[in-house]
Amino acid sequence: MKLAYVKGPLVAVFAGSWLCEKSPVDGVPILLGEPIGECAGDVARLISIATTVRAVKRLGARVYVSEALGADGVDAAFAGGADGVVEELGASKDAAGGTQAVVVEAGDVAELLNKARRLGEEVRRGFEVLVAAPFDKAVELAPFVDGVVLTGGWVEVGLEEVGHVPEVGRCTACGVDYLMYGETIRRCVYCGRRLVKVITSTRPPRSRPVFRAVAKKYLKLAIHRFKVV
Ligand SMILES: [Zn+2]
């Protein structure tokens, strides 16, 4: 099905290329309103997970997810820049057994900080504090901890079927995407730089190091608008 990204944050993060014939590479930002390619399956859910992870990453926090998301969901999280899967960390809920990381739940900042201090008093050694929280809570608590375990509250993402998917060229300097419905251009009309092809049928392998590398590359990139040419 030919799809466009029609509902959600102004900039989302693409994930789920393995369900697509043509699409952006996993981890690449997409702009609200843009066509994204030809996909089958629940790509909207994967974009939602990747986009939510990226939003927390941009605050500077480390982000973990649970394997309960399933293999596709976990890979989408890595496309968004996730640092790991909480089950693989060997974290505990009470700092018992010498674990290096402790996952706490807290309704507010005061509860979080008091819980961390009490655990310190109890075990008398260092550990990292990860807070398990849905997205909106995670944003509030992230500045006070070593990392966040995202448990839900994924941002809403809507896709819609479209009749045609044009070539999309991106100027990473100006933050402009060119939707080539009419003519095909190779260079940015504002700065003259070569455009990067956003929608492609060739893609890197589905592996965590590759997801990580792409996510890192695009963490700070801001796409501001698109222009139909
Ligand atoms: Zn430009």
PDB file of C-alpha atoms and ligand atoms in Angstrom:
ATOM      1  CA  MET A   1       0.000   0.000   0.000  1.00  0.00           C
ATOM      2  CA  LYS A   2       1.320   3.460  -0.938  1.00  0.00           C
ATOM      3  CA  LEU A   3       1.339   5.568   2.217  1.00  0.00           C
ATOM      4  CA  ALA A   4       1.754   9.098   3.540  1.00  0.00           C
ATOM      5  CA  TYR A   5       2.423  10.201   7.125  1.00  0.00           C
ATOM      6  CA  VAL A   6      -0.701  12.240   7.922  1.00  0.00           C
ATOM      7  CA  LYS A   7      -1.088  12.481  11.706  1.00  0.00           C
ATOM      8  CA  GLY A   8       1.389  12.883  14.572  1.00  0.00           C
ATOM      9  CA  PRO A   9       4.308  15.124  15.541  1.00  0.00           C
ATOM     10  CA  LEU A  10       5.699  17.520  12.905  1.00  0.00           C
ATOM     11  CA  VAL A  11       8.756  15.290  12.581  1.00  0.00           C
ATOM     12  CA  ALA A  12       8.545  11.534  13.196  1.00  0.00           C
ATOM     13  CA  VAL A  13      11.159   8.801  12.868  1.00  0.00           C
ATOM     14  CA  PHE A  14      10.666   6.094  10.290  1.00  0.00           C
ATOM     15  CA  ALA A  15      10.853   2.422  11.317  1.00  0.00           C
ATOM     16  CA  GLY A  16       9.658  -0.816   9.763  1.00  0.00           C
ATOM     17  CA  SER A  17      11.451  -0.795   6.424  1.00  0.00           C
ATOM     18  CA  TRP A  18      11.403  -4.614   6.582  1.00  0.00           C
ATOM     19  CA  LEU A  19       7.630  -4.395   5.984  1.00  0.00           C
ATOM     20  CA  CYS A  20       8.095  -2.158   2.947  1.00  0.00           C
ATOM     21  CA  GLU A  21       9.073  -2.441  -0.687  1.00  0.00           C
ATOM     22  CA  LYS A  22      10.126   1.200  -0.765  1.00  0.00           C
ATOM     23  CA  SER A  23      10.599   3.450   2.271  1.00  0.00           C
ATOM     24  CA  PRO A  24      13.037   5.655   4.157  1.00  0.00           C
ATOM     25  CA  VAL A  25      15.861   3.832   5.958  1.00  0.00           C
ATOM     26  CA  ASP A  26      14.981   2.992   9.587  1.00  0.00           C
ATOM     27  CA  GLY A  27      15.871   5.902  11.841  1.00  0.00           C
ATOM     28  CA  VAL A  28      15.408   8.586   9.173  1.00  0.00           C
ATOM     29  CA  PRO A  29      13.172  11.547  10.112  1.00  0.00           C
ATOM     30  CA  ILE A  30       9.941  12.019   8.143  1.00  0.00           C
ATOM     31  CA  LEU A  31       7.863  15.158   7.976  1.00  0.00           C
ATOM     32  CA  LEU A  32       4.141  15.413   8.664  1.00  0.00           C
ATOM     33  CA  GLY A  33       2.187  15.243   5.398  1.00  0.00           C
ATOM     34  CA  GLU A  34       4.903  13.516   3.379  1.00  0.00           C
ATOM     35  CA  PRO A  35       4.555  10.328   1.363  1.00  0.00           C
ATOM     36  CA  ILE A  36       6.727   7.589   2.895  1.00  0.00           C
ATOM     37  CA  GLY A  37       6.660   4.663   0.484  1.00  0.00           C
ATOM     38  CA  GLU A  38       4.977   1.322  -0.060  1.00  0.00           C
ATOM     39  CA  CYS A  39       4.437  -0.833   2.998  1.00  0.00           C
ATOM     40  CA  ALA A  40       2.306  -3.692   4.301  1.00  0.00           C
ATOM     41  CA  GLY A  41       1.628  -4.280   7.993  1.00  0.00           C
ATOM     42  CA  ASP A  42       1.485  -2.062  11.058  1.00  0.00           C
ATOM     43  CA  VAL A  43       4.196   0.430  10.177  1.00  0.00           C
ATOM     44  CA  ALA A  44       2.337   3.205  12.066  1.00  0.00           C
ATOM     45  CA  ARG A  45       2.951   1.421  15.379  1.00  0.00           C
ATOM     46  CA  LEU A  46       6.655   1.075  14.619  1.00  0.00           C
ATOM     47  CA  ILE A  47       6.999   4.737  13.610  1.00  0.00           C
ATOM     48  CA  SER A  48       5.185   5.656  16.828  1.00  0.00           C
ATOM     49  CA  ILE A  49       7.655   3.680  18.980  1.00  0.00           C
ATOM     50  CA  ALA A  50      10.730   5.057  17.161  1.00  0.00           C
ATOM     51  CA  THR A  51       9.401   8.625  17.370  1.00  0.00           C
ATOM     52  CA  THR A  52       8.681   8.364  21.100  1.00  0.00           C
ATOM     53  CA  VAL A  53      12.151   6.972  21.832  1.00  0.00           C
ATOM     54  CA  ARG A  54      13.761   9.777  19.804  1.00  0.00           C
ATOM     55  CA  ALA A  55      11.812  12.430  21.740  1.00  0.00           C
ATOM     56  CA  VAL A  56      13.215  11.146  25.059  1.00  0.00           C
ATOM     57  CA  LYS A  57      16.721  10.696  23.589  1.00  0.00           C
ATOM     58  CA  ARG A  58      16.722  14.340  22.582  1.00  0.00           C
ATOM     59  CA  LEU A  59      16.426  15.233  26.276  1.00  0.00           C
ATOM     60  CA  GLY A  60      19.766  13.517  26.811  1.00  0.00           C
ATOM     61  CA  ALA A  61      18.459  10.474  28.676  1.00  0.00           C
ATOM     62  CA  ARG A  62      19.394   6.865  28.005  1.00  0.00           C
ATOM     63  CA  VAL A  63      16.343   4.968  26.842  1.00  0.00           C
ATOM     64  CA  TYR A  64      15.488   1.301  27.347  1.00  0.00           C
ATOM     65  CA  VAL A  65      12.442  -0.651  26.229  1.00  0.00           C
ATOM     66  CA  SER A  66      10.999  -4.030  27.165  1.00  0.00           C
ATOM     67  CA  GLU A  67      11.154  -7.136  24.988  1.00  0.00           C
ATOM     68  CA  ALA A  68       7.377  -7.296  25.560  1.00  0.00           C
ATOM     69  CA  LEU A  69       7.213  -4.948  22.527  1.00  0.00           C
ATOM     70  CA  GLY A  70       8.089  -7.919  20.327  1.00  0.00           C
ATOM     71  CA  ALA A  71      10.951  -8.178  17.846  1.00  0.00           C
ATOM     72  CA  ASP A  72       9.513  -5.542  15.487  1.00  0.00           C
ATOM     73  CA  GLY A  73       8.778  -3.105  18.310  1.00  0.00           C
ATOM     74  CA  VAL A  74      12.250  -3.528  19.820  1.00  0.00           C
ATOM     75  CA  ASP A  75      13.916  -2.949  16.449  1.00  0.00           C
ATOM     76  CA  ALA A  76      11.751   0.149  15.951  1.00  0.00           C
ATOM     77  CA  ALA A  77      12.949   1.406  19.345  1.00  0.00           C
ATOM     78  CA  PHE A  78      16.566   0.913  18.241  1.00  0.00           C
ATOM     79  CA  ALA A  79      15.779   2.819  15.039  1.00  0.00           C
ATOM     80  CA  GLY A  80      14.668   5.654  17.332  1.00  0.00           C
ATOM     81  CA  GLY A  81      18.001   5.473  19.163  1.00  0.00           C
ATOM     82  CA  ALA A  82      17.196   3.200  22.137  1.00  0.00           C
ATOM     83  CA  ASP A  83      20.190   2.148  24.228  1.00  0.00           C
ATOM     84  CA  GLY A  84      19.018  -1.324  25.118  1.00  0.00           C
ATOM     85  CA  VAL A  85      16.403  -3.828  26.217  1.00  0.00           C
ATOM     86  CA  VAL A  86      15.727  -3.784  29.955  1.00  0.00           C
ATOM     87  CA  GLU A  87      15.542  -7.601  30.248  1.00  0.00           C
ATOM     88  CA  GLU A  88      19.090  -7.858  28.848  1.00  0.00           C
ATOM     89  CA  LEU A  89      20.423  -5.402  31.430  1.00  0.00           C
ATOM     90  CA  GLY A  90      19.919  -7.685  34.411  1.00  0.00           C
ATOM     91  CA  ALA A  91      18.359  -4.783  36.323  1.00  0.00           C
ATOM     92  CA  SER A  92      16.361  -5.387  39.490  1.00  0.00           C
ATOM     93  CA  LYS A  93      13.540  -3.576  41.248  1.00  0.00           C
ATOM     94  CA  ASP A  94      15.165  -3.408  44.678  1.00  0.00           C
ATOM     95  CA  ALA A  95      18.954  -3.346  44.074  1.00  0.00           C
ATOM     96  CA  ALA A  96      19.255  -6.802  45.677  1.00  0.00           C
ATOM     97  CA  GLY A  97      21.758  -9.346  44.345  1.00  0.00           C
ATOM     98  CA  GLY A  98      24.376  -6.789  43.354  1.00  0.00           C
ATOM     99  CA  THR A  99      22.699  -5.572  40.168  1.00  0.00           C
ATOM    100  CA  GLN A 100      24.245  -2.472  38.618  1.00  0.00           C
ATOM    101  CA  ALA A 101      20.918  -0.939  37.618  1.00  0.00           C
ATOM    102  CA  VAL A 102      17.694  -0.546  39.510  1.00  0.00           C
ATOM    103  CA  VAL A 103      14.354   0.085  37.869  1.00  0.00           C
ATOM    104  CA  VAL A 104      12.038   2.231  39.962  1.00  0.00           C
ATOM    105  CA  GLU A 105       8.510   3.450  39.414  1.00  0.00           C
ATOM    106  CA  ALA A 106       7.425   6.823  40.730  1.00  0.00           C
ATOM    107  CA  GLY A 107       4.445   9.121  40.385  1.00  0.00           C
ATOM    108  CA  ASP A 108       6.475  12.302  40.787  1.00  0.00           C
ATOM    109  CA  VAL A 109       9.968  13.677  41.299  1.00  0.00           C
ATOM    110  CA  ALA A 110       9.815  13.589  45.113  1.00  0.00           C
ATOM    111  CA  GLU A 111       8.812   9.939  45.186  1.00  0.00           C
ATOM    112  CA  LEU A 112      11.553   9.084  42.700  1.00  0.00           C
ATOM    113  CA  LEU A 113      14.349  10.815  44.590  1.00  0.00           C
ATOM    114  CA  ASN A 114      13.261   9.445  47.964  1.00  0.00           C
ATOM    115  CA  LYS A 115      13.075   5.918  46.584  1.00  0.00           C
ATOM    116  CA  ALA A 116      16.597   6.230  45.175  1.00  0.00           C
ATOM    117  CA  ARG A 117      17.974   7.471  48.500  1.00  0.00           C
ATOM    118  CA  ARG A 118      16.276   4.700  50.478  1.00  0.00           C
ATOM    119  CA  LEU A 119      17.740   2.068  48.136  1.00  0.00           C
ATOM    120  CA  GLY A 120      21.171   3.623  48.640  1.00  0.00           C
ATOM    121  CA  GLU A 121      20.752   3.456  52.405  1.00  0.00           C
ATOM    122  CA  GLU A 122      19.748  -0.165  52.152  1.00  0.00           C
ATOM    123  CA  VAL A 123      22.435  -1.566  49.854  1.00  0.00           C
ATOM    124  CA  ARG A 124      25.333   0.834  50.625  1.00  0.00           C
ATOM    125  CA  ARG A 125      26.914   0.735  47.180  1.00  0.00           C
ATOM    126  CA  GLY A 126      26.540   2.493  43.868  1.00  0.00           C
ATOM    127  CA  PHE A 127      23.945   1.664  41.219  1.00  0.00           C
ATOM    128  CA  GLU A 128      22.258   3.324  38.301  1.00  0.00           C
ATOM    129  CA  VAL A 129      18.649   4.420  38.604  1.00  0.00           C
ATOM    130  CA  LEU A 130      16.313   3.783  35.700  1.00  0.00           C
ATOM    131  CA  VAL A 131      12.759   5.006  35.935  1.00  0.00           C
ATOM    132  CA  ALA A 132      10.009   2.928  34.309  1.00  0.00           C
ATOM    133  CA  ALA A 133       7.377   5.286  32.974  1.00  0.00           C
ATOM    134  CA  PRO A 134       5.098   6.046  30.046  1.00  0.00           C
ATOM    135  CA  PHE A 135       6.222   8.799  27.677  1.00  0.00           C
ATOM    136  CA  ASP A 136       4.728  11.918  29.324  1.00  0.00           C
ATOM    137  CA  LYS A 137       5.963  10.866  32.780  1.00  0.00           C
ATOM    138  CA  ALA A 138       9.347   9.879  31.351  1.00  0.00           C
ATOM    139  CA  VAL A 139       9.855  13.400  30.012  1.00  0.00           C
ATOM    140  CA  GLU A 140       9.216  14.814  33.494  1.00  0.00           C
ATOM    141  CA  LEU A 141      11.470  12.361  35.361  1.00  0.00           C
ATOM    142  CA  ALA A 142      14.330  11.874  32.852  1.00  0.00           C
ATOM    143  CA  PRO A 143      16.517  14.760  34.144  1.00  0.00           C
ATOM    144  CA  PHE A 144      16.798  13.115  37.578  1.00  0.00           C
ATOM    145  CA  VAL A 145      17.887   9.592  36.615  1.00  0.00           C
ATOM    146  CA  ASP A 146      20.504   7.686  34.607  1.00  0.00           C
ATOM    147  CA  GLY A 147      17.949   6.360  32.168  1.00  0.00           C
ATOM    148  CA  VAL A 148      14.340   5.703  31.325  1.00  0.00           C
ATOM    149  CA  VAL A 149      12.490   2.461  30.634  1.00  0.00           C
ATOM    150  CA  LEU A 150       9.654   3.463  28.337  1.00  0.00           C
ATOM    151  CA  THR A 151       6.522   1.517  29.184  1.00  0.00           C
ATOM    152  CA  GLY A 152       3.983   3.080  26.814  1.00  0.00           C
ATOM    153  CA  GLY A 153       2.215   6.324  26.089  1.00  0.00           C
ATOM    154  CA  TRP A 154       3.603   6.083  22.548  1.00  0.00           C
ATOM    155  CA  VAL A 155       2.840   9.153  20.471  1.00  0.00           C
ATOM    156  CA  GLU A 156      -0.063   8.739  18.086  1.00  0.00           C
ATOM    157  CA  VAL A 157       0.897   8.278  14.447  1.00  0.00           C
ATOM    158  CA  GLY A 158      -1.517   8.042  11.519  1.00  0.00           C
ATOM    159  CA  LEU A 159      -0.792   6.864   7.980  1.00  0.00           C
ATOM    160  CA  GLU A 160      -3.083   7.160   4.974  1.00  0.00           C
ATOM    161  CA  GLU A 161      -3.176   5.504   1.584  1.00  0.00           C
ATOM    162  CA  VAL A 162      -2.116   7.750  -1.318  1.00  0.00           C
ATOM    163  CA  GLY A 163      -2.222   7.360  -5.080  1.00  0.00           C
ATOM    164  CA  HIS A 164       1.391   8.088  -5.865  1.00  0.00           C
ATOM    165  CA  VAL A 165       4.739   8.141  -4.073  1.00  0.00           C
ATOM    166  CA  PRO A 166       7.115  10.624  -5.712  1.00  0.00           C
ATOM    167  CA  GLU A 167      10.851  10.783  -5.281  1.00  0.00           C
ATOM    168  CA  VAL A 168      11.703  12.811  -2.162  1.00  0.00           C
ATOM    169  CA  GLY A 169      15.020  14.682  -2.015  1.00  0.00           C
ATOM    170  CA  ARG A 170      16.258  16.183   1.245  1.00  0.00           C
ATOM    171  CA  CYS A 171      18.604  19.096   1.817  1.00  0.00           C
ATOM    172  CA  THR A 172      20.132  18.352   5.216  1.00  0.00           C
ATOM    173  CA  ALA A 173      21.590  21.883   5.388  1.00  0.00           C
ATOM    174  CA  CYS A 174      18.331  23.817   4.847  1.00  0.00           C
ATOM    175  CA  GLY A 175      16.019  21.207   6.358  1.00  0.00           C
ATOM    176  CA  VAL A 176      13.830  21.189   3.256  1.00  0.00           C
ATOM    177  CA  ASP A 177      12.374  18.111   1.550  1.00  0.00           C
ATOM    178  CA  TYR A 178      11.537  18.315  -2.154  1.00  0.00           C
ATOM    179  CA  LEU A 179       8.536  16.241  -3.214  1.00  0.00           C
ATOM    180  CA  MET A 180       9.153  15.649  -6.907  1.00  0.00           C
ATOM    181  CA  TYR A 181       5.641  15.371  -8.314  1.00  0.00           C
ATOM    182  CA  GLY A 182       6.544  17.499 -11.312  1.00  0.00           C
ATOM    183  CA  GLU A 183      10.191  17.697 -12.135  1.00  0.00           C
ATOM    184  CA  THR A 184      13.143  15.749 -10.758  1.00  0.00           C
ATOM    185  CA  ILE A 185      15.854  17.901  -9.215  1.00  0.00           C
ATOM    186  CA  ARG A 186      19.228  16.885  -7.820  1.00  0.00           C
ATOM    187  CA  ARG A 187      20.251  20.034  -5.955  1.00  0.00           C
ATOM    188  CA  CYS A 188      18.656  22.280  -3.312  1.00  0.00           C
ATOM    189  CA  VAL A 189      17.151  25.398  -4.910  1.00  0.00           C
ATOM    190  CA  TYR A 190      18.218  27.506  -1.900  1.00  0.00           C
ATOM    191  CA  CYS A 191      21.804  26.440  -1.213  1.00  0.00           C
ATOM    192  CA  GLY A 192      22.797  24.297  -4.199  1.00  0.00           C
ATOM    193  CA  ARG A 193      23.779  21.281  -2.132  1.00  0.00           C
ATOM    194  CA  ARG A 194      23.124  17.752  -3.424  1.00  0.00           C
ATOM    195  CA  LEU A 195      19.847  16.294  -2.193  1.00  0.00           C
ATOM    196  CA  VAL A 196      19.713  13.028  -0.263  1.00  0.00           C
ATOM    197  CA  LYS A 197      17.167  10.500  -1.478  1.00  0.00           C
ATOM    198  CA  VAL A 198      14.668   9.855   1.344  1.00  0.00           C
ATOM    199  CA  ILE A 199      12.598   6.992  -0.111  1.00  0.00           C
ATOM    200  CA  THR A 200      14.613   4.052  -1.358  1.00  0.00           C
ATOM    201  CA  SER A 201      14.295   0.348  -2.105  1.00  0.00           C
ATOM    202  CA  THR A 202      17.846  -0.483  -1.029  1.00  0.00           C
ATOM    203  CA  ARG A 203      18.476  -0.536   2.709  1.00  0.00           C
ATOM    204  CA  PRO A 204      21.095  -1.453   5.281  1.00  0.00           C
ATOM    205  CA  PRO A 205      20.820  -4.751   7.198  1.00  0.00           C
ATOM    206  CA  ARG A 206      18.370  -5.028  10.094  1.00  0.00           C
ATOM    207  CA  SER A 207      20.866  -4.941  12.947  1.00  0.00           C
ATOM    208  CA  ARG A 208      21.260  -2.956  16.155  1.00  0.00           C
ATOM    209  CA  PRO A 209      24.628  -1.380  15.322  1.00  0.00           C
ATOM    210  CA  VAL A 210      23.202  -0.162  12.005  1.00  0.00           C
ATOM    211  CA  PHE A 211      20.047   1.222  13.666  1.00  0.00           C
ATOM    212  CA  ARG A 212      22.250   2.921  16.250  1.00  0.00           C
ATOM    213  CA  ALA A 213      24.503   4.513  13.640  1.00  0.00           C
ATOM    214  CA  VAL A 214      21.578   5.918  11.633  1.00  0.00           C
ATOM    215  CA  ALA A 215      19.769   7.157  14.762  1.00  0.00           C
ATOM    216  CA  LYS A 216      22.922   8.946  15.934  1.00  0.00           C
ATOM    217  CA  LYS A 217      23.406  10.585  12.561  1.00  0.00           C
ATOM    218  CA  TYR A 218      19.888  12.042  12.568  1.00  0.00           C
ATOM    219  CA  LEU A 219      19.405  12.821  16.277  1.00  0.00           C
ATOM    220  CA  LYS A 220      19.923  16.557  15.809  1.00  0.00           C
ATOM    221  CA  LEU A 221      18.657  16.976  12.241  1.00  0.00           C
ATOM    222  CA  ALA A 222      15.569  19.151  11.965  1.00  0.00           C
ATOM    223  CA  ILE A 223      13.395  19.066   8.844  1.00  0.00           C
ATOM    224  CA  HIS A 224      11.306  22.233   8.697  1.00  0.00           C
ATOM    225  CA  ARG A 225       9.152  21.998   5.609  1.00  0.00           C
ATOM    226  CA  PHE A 226       8.607  20.367   2.274  1.00  0.00           C
ATOM    227  CA  LYS A 227       8.338  21.927  -1.146  1.00  0.00           C
ATOM    228  CA  VAL A 228       6.520  20.457  -4.120  1.00  0.00           C
ATOM    229  CA  VAL A 229       8.523  20.684  -7.341  1.00  0.00           C
TER     230      VAL A 229
HETATM  231 ZN    ZN B   1      19.703  23.610   0.894  1.00  0.00          ZN
END
